[in-house]
Coordinates of C-alpha atoms in Angstrom, one line a residue:
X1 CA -23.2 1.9 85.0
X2 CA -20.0 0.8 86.5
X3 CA -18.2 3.4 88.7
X4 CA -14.7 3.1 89.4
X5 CA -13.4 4.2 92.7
X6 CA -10.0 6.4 92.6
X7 CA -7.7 7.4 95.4
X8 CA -5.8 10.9 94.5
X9 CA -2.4 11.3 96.6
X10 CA -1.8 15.0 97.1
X11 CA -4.5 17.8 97.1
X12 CA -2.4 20.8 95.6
X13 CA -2.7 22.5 92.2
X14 CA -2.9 19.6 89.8
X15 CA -5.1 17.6 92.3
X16 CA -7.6 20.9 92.0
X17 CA -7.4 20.2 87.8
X18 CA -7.7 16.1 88.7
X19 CA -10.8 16.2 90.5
X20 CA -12.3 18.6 88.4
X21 CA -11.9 16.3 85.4
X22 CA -13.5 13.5 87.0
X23 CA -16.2 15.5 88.1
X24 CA -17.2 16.4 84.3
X25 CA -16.3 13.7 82.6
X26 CA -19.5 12.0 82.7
X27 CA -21.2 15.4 81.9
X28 CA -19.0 15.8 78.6
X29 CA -18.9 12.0 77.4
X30 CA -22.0 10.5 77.8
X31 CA -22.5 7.4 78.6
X32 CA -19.3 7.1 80.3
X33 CA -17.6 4.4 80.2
X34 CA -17.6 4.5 84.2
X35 CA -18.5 7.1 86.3
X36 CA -15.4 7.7 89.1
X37 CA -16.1 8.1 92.0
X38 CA -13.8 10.4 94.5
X39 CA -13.1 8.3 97.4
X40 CA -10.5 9.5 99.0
X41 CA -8.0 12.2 99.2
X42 CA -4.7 11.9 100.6
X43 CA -2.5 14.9 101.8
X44 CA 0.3 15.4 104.0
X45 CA -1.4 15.8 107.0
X46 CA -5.0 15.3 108.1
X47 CA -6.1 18.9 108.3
X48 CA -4.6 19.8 104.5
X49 CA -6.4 16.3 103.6
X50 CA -9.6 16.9 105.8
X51 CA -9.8 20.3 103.8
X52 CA -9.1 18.6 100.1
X53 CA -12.1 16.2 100.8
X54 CA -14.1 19.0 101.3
X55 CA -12.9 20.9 98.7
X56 CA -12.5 18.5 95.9
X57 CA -15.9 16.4 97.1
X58 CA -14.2 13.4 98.3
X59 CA -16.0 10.7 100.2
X60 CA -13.1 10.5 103.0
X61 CA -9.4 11.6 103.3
X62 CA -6.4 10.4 104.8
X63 CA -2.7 11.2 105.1
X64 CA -1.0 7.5 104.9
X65 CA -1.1 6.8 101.3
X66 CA 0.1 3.2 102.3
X67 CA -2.9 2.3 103.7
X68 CA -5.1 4.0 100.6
X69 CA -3.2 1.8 98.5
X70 CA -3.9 -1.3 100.3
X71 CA -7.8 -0.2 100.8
X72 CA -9.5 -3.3 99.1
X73 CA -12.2 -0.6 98.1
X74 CA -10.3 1.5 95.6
X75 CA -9.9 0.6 92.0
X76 CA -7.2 4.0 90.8
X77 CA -3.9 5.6 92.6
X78 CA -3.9 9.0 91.3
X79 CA -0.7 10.5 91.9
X80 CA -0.3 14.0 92.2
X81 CA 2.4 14.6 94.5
X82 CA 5.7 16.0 93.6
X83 CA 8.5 14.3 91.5
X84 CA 10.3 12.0 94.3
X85 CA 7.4 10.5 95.4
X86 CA 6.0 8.8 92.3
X87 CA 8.1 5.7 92.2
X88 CA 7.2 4.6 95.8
X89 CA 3.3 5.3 95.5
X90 CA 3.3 3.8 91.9
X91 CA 5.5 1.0 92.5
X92 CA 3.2 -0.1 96.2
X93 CA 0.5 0.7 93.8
X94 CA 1.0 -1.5 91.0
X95 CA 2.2 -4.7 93.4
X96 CA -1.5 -3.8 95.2
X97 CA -3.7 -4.1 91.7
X98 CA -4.1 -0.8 91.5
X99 CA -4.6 1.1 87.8
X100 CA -2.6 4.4 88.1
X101 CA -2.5 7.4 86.6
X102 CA 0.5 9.4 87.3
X103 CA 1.4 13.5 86.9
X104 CA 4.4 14.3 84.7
X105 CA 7.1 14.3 84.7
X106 CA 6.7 10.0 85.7
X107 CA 9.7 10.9 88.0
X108 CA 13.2 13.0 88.4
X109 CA 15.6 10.0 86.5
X110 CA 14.9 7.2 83.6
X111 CA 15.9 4.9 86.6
X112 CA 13.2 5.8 88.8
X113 CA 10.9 6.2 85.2
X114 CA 12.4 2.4 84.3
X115 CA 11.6 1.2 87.7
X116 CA 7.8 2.1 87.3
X117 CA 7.5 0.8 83.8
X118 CA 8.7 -2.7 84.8
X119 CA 6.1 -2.5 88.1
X120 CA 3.0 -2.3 86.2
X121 CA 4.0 -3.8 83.3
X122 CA 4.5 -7.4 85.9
X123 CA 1.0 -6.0 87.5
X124 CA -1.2 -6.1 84.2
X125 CA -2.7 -2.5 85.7
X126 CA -3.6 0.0 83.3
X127 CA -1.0 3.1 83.4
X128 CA -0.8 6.2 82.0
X129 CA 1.5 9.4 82.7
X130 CA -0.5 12.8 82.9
X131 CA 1.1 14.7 79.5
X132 CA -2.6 16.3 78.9
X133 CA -1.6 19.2 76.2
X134 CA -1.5 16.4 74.0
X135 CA -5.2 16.2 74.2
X136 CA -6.4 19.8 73.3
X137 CA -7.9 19.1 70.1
X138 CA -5.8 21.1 67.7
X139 CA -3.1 19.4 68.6
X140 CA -5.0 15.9 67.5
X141 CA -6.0 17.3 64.4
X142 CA -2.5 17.6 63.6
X143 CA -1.8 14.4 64.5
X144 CA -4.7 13.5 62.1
X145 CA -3.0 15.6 59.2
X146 CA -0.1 14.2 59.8
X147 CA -1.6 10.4 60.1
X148 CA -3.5 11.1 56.9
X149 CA -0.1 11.9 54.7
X150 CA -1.7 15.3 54.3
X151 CA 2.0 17.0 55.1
X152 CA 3.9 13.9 54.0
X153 CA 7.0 13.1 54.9
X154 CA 8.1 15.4 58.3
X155 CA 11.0 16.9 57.6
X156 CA 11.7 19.0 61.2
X157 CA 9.6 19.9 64.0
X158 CA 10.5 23.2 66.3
X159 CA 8.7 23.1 70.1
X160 CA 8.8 25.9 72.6
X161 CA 7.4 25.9 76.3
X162 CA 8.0 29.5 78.1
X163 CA 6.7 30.9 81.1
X164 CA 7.8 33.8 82.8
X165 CA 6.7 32.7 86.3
X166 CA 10.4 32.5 87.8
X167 CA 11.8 34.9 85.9
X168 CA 11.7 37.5 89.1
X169 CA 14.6 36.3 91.5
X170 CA 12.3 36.7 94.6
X171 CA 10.1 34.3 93.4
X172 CA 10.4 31.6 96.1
X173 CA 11.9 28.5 96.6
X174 CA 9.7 26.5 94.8
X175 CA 10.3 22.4 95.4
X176 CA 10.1 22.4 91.2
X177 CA 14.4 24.3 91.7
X178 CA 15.3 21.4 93.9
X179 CA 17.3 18.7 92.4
X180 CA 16.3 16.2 94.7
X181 CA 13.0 16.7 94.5
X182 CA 11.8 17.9 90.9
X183 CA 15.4 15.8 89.0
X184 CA 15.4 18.6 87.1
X185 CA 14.2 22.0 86.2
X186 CA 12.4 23.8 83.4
X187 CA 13.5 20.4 81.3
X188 CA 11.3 18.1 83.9
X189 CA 8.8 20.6 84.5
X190 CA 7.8 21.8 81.3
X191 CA 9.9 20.6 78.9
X192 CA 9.0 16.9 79.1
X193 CA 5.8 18.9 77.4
X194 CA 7.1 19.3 74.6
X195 CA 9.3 15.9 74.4
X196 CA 6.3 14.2 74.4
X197 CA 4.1 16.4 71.6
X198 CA 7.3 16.1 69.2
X199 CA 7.4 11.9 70.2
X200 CA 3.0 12.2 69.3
X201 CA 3.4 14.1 66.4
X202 CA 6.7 13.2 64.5
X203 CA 8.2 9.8 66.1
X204 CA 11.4 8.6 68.2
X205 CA 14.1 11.0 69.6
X206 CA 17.3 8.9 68.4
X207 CA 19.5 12.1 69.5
X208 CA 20.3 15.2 71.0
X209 CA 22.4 18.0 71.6
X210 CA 21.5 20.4 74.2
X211 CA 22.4 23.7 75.9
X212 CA 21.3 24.4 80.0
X213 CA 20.9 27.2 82.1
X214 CA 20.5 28.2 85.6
X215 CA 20.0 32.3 85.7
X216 CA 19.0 32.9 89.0
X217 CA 21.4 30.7 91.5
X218 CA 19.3 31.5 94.7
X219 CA 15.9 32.3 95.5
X220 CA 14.2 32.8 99.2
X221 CA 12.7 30.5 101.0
X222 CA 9.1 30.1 101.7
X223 CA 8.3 29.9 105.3
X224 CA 5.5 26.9 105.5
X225 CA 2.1 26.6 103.7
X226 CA 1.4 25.7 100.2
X227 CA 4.3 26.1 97.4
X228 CA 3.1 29.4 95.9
X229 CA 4.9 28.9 92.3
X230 CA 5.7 32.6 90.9
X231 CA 2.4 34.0 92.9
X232 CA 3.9 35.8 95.3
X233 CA 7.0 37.4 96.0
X234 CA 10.0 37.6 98.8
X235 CA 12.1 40.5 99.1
X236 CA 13.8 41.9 102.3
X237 CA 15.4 40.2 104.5
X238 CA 14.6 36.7 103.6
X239 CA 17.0 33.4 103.4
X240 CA 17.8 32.5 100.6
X241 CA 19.2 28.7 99.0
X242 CA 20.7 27.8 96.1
X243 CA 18.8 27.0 93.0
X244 CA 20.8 23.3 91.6
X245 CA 18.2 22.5 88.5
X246 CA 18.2 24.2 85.3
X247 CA 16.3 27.5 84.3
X248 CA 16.6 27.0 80.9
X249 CA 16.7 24.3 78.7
X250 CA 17.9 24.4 74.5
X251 CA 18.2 20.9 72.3
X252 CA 18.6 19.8 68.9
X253 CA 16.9 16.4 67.7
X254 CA 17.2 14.0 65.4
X255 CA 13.7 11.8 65.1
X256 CA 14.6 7.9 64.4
X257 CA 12.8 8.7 61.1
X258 CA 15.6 11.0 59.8
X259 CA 13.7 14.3 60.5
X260 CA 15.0 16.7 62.4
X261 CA 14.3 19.9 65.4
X262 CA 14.4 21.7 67.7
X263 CA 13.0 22.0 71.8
X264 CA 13.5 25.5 73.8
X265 CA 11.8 25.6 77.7
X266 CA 12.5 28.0 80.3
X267 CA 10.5 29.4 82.8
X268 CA 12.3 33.3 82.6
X269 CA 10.7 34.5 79.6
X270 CA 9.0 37.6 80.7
X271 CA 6.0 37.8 78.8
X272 CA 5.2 34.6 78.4
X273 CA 2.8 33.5 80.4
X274 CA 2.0 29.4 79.0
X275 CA 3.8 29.6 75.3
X276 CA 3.4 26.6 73.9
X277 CA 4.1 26.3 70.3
X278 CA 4.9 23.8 67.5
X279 CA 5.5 24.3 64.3
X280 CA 6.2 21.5 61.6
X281 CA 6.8 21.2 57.9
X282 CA 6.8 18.2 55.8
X283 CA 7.1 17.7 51.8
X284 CA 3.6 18.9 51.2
X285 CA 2.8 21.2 54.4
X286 CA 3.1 22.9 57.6
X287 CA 1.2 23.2 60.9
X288 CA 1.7 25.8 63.4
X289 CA 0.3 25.5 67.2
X290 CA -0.1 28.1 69.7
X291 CA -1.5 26.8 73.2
X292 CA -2.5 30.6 74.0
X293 CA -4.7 30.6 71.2
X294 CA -5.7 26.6 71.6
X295 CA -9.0 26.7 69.3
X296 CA -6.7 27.2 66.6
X297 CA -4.5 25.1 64.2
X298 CA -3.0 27.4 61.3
X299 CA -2.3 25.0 58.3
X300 CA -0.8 25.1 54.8
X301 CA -0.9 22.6 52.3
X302 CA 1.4 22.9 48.9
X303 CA -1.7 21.8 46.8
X304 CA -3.1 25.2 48.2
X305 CA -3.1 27.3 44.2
X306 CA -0.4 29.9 44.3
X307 CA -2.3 32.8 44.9
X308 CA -4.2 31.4 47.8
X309 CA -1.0 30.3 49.4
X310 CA -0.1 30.5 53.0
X311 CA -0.6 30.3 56.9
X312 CA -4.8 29.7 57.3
X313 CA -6.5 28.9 60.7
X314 CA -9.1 26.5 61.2
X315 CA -10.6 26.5 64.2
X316 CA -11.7 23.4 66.0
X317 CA -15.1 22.0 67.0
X318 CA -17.6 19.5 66.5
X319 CA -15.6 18.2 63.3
X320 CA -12.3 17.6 64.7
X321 CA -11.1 15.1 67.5
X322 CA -12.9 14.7 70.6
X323 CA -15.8 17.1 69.0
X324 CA -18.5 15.6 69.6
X325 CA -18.2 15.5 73.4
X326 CA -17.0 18.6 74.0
X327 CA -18.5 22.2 73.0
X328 CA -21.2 22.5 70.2
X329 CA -19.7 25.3 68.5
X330 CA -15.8 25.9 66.8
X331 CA -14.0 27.9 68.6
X332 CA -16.6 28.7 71.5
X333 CA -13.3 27.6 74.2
X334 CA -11.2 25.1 74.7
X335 CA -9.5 25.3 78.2
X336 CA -7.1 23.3 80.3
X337 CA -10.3 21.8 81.9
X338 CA -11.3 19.9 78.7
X339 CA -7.6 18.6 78.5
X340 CA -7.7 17.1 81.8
X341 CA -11.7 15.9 81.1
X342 CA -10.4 13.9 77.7
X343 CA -7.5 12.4 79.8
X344 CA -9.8 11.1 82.2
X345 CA -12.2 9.6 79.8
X346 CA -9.0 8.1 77.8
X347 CA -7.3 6.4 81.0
X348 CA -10.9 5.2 82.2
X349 CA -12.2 4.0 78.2
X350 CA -8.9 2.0 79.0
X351 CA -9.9 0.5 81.9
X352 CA -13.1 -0.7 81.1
X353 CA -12.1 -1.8 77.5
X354 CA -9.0 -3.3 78.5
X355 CA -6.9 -1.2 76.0
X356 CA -3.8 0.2 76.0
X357 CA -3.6 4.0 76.7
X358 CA -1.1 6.8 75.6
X359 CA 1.0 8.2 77.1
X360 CA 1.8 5.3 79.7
X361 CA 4.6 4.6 81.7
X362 CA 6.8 3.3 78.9
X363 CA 5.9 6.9 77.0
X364 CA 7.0 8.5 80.4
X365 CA 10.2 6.4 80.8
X366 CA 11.2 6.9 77.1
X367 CA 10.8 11.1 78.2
X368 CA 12.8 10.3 81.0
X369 CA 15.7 8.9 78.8
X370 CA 15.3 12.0 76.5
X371 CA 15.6 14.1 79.1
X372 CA 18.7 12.6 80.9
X373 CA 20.5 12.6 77.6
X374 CA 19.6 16.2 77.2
X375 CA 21.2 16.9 80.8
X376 CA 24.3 14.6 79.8
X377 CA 24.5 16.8 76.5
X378 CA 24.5 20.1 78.6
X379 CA 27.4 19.1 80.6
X380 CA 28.7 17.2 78.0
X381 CA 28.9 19.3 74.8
X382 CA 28.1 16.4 72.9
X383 CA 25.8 14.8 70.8
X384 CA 23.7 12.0 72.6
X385 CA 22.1 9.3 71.3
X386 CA 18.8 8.1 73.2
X387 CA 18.0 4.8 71.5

């Protein structure tokens, strides 16, 4: 069986999820198309990456991604570093021959996103940006529904992403409330989320008009080690700097197709711990996602008879997409895991096949130009159109 060797730059969170996936992706889809191989780690020094190798079962490590990418031995540039990076190591990677998969969002700007598009679009590489919720199967099987005319025509669409991770002011410094950095906040971070389910689900964003917030204006900063998110906290007498990306995030859309919606994302909803929800109605239908409760898909269909009428859950399994590869019985768990396993396989199927793969870099880039619209909306009080 053909393996494929891939090069993972940055060994944080998402590269812990990363490795993971390629770990078990032969074990859930077999035969694989190609079995990955972890070759090398990079991280931003040699101890951090001598330590990823070990923890993520790497062959070797480094902490020059330049070199990795010119390393004649490595087939995929996994990025997994934080927003400003991406361009460089995709851009070097895609002029190198490399396929790459890159973490969302694909970077802070539609510039920068533009910039990437164009790289491996002249390279011929295979790309794809790392928007894994779209995977969990519940979320397919609307996609199916919707594919299938079983809600016909869309007629709005209403997205939430809320965390409550920030919401406490001595939550630290994260990079993720740096402009230069991140680009922007809870829109980037998690919002992009949801840009892309409504783009999978409903079609174009031709519009926007948004609302942003920043609640907390300064937070402390972490002395050192690894960016601890919301998992610790910093009171006393600790420095603080300002926050200059948004907290909070509220748009209108108008879809291409004439329906219409609504995205909310903010990372200071206490109580909300990964609230990920979609709800959309059409001329025959509704569906109605939770990702806290991701087995489930609650459905209703206007050919349901009056007194049967309503909200009904079906919960997915062997029957619905990606099924047969994952667990035997509906229900029995989907987790962020299986997200990031189906990712893999897709991006990899891709390679091997030579087929296009979604999302990719143009995906990413059209988010991008969502996204900045959204940002010139905020400041703007406008409506803006993204197409």
């Amino acid at each position: 069986m053909r393996t494929l060797n891939v090069a993972m730059i940055g060994g944080g969170f998402m590269g812990k999820a990363h490795s993971i996936a390629y770990a078990g992706m032969p074990m859930f889809f077999w035969p694989a198309p190609a079995i990955p191989y972890r070759k090398t780690v990079v991280d931003i020094n040699d101890d951090m990456a001598r330590t990823a190798a070990a923890r993520y079962g790497f062959e070797s490590y480094s902490s020059d991604w330049r070199s990795v990418i010119e390393d004649p031995t490595i087939d995929i540039i996994d990025i997994v570093t934080p927003n400003d990076s991406h361009a460089d190591i995709a851009i070097a990677a895609a002029k190198a021959g490399k396929h790459i998969i890159c973490e969302k969002p694909l970077a802070r700007t539609a510039e920068e996103s533009k910039r990437m598009w164009e790289a491996v679009r002249e390279a011929g590489v295979k790309h794809m940006v790392a928007f894994n919720y779209r995977r969990t199967p519940a979320i397919a099987l609307a996609k199916k529904y919707i594919e299938e005319g079983a809600l016909g025509a869309i007629l709005s669409f209403r997205g939430t992403y809320l965390q409550d991770w920030s919401a406490d002011p001595n939550s630290p410094l994260s990079w993720r409330f740096r402009k230069a950095i991140a680009g922007s906040g809870a829109l980037g971070d998690i919002g992009t989320h949801v840009i892309d389910i409504a783009r999978y689900l409903v079609g174009e964003i031709a519009e926007v008009m948004a609302t942003a917030n920043t609640w907390i204006k300064e937070r402390p900063v972490q002395a050192g080690g690894v960016d601890k998110l919301g998992t610790v906290k910093l009171g006393g007498e600790v420095k603080k700097e300002a926050v200059d990306v948004d907290d909070e995030i509220s748009s209108l859309l108008r879809f291409e197709n004439g329906a219409v919606g609504s995205l909310e994302a903010t990372r200071n909803a206490w109580g909300r711990n990964n609230f990920i929800t979609f709800e959309i109605h059409g001329e025959k239908g509704s569906v109605y996602f939770n990702y806290e409760r991701r087995d489930e898909l609650q459905v209703c269909f206007s050919s349901d008879p009056g007194d049967r009428r309503g909200f009904r859950t079906v919960y997915t399994g062997p029957a619905h997409p990606y099924g047969e590869a994952l667990w035997p019985i509906p229900a029995l768990g989907i987790g962020y895991t299986e997200t990031k396993i189906i990712e893999a396989h897709d991006f990899i199927a891709s390679i091997v096949n030579d087929t296009e793969v979604s999302p990719n870099f143009y995906d990413g880039y059209r988010i991008a130009v969502i996204a900045d619209a959204m940002i010139e909306s905020a400041n703007t009080r406008q409506w803006v159109k993204t197409i």
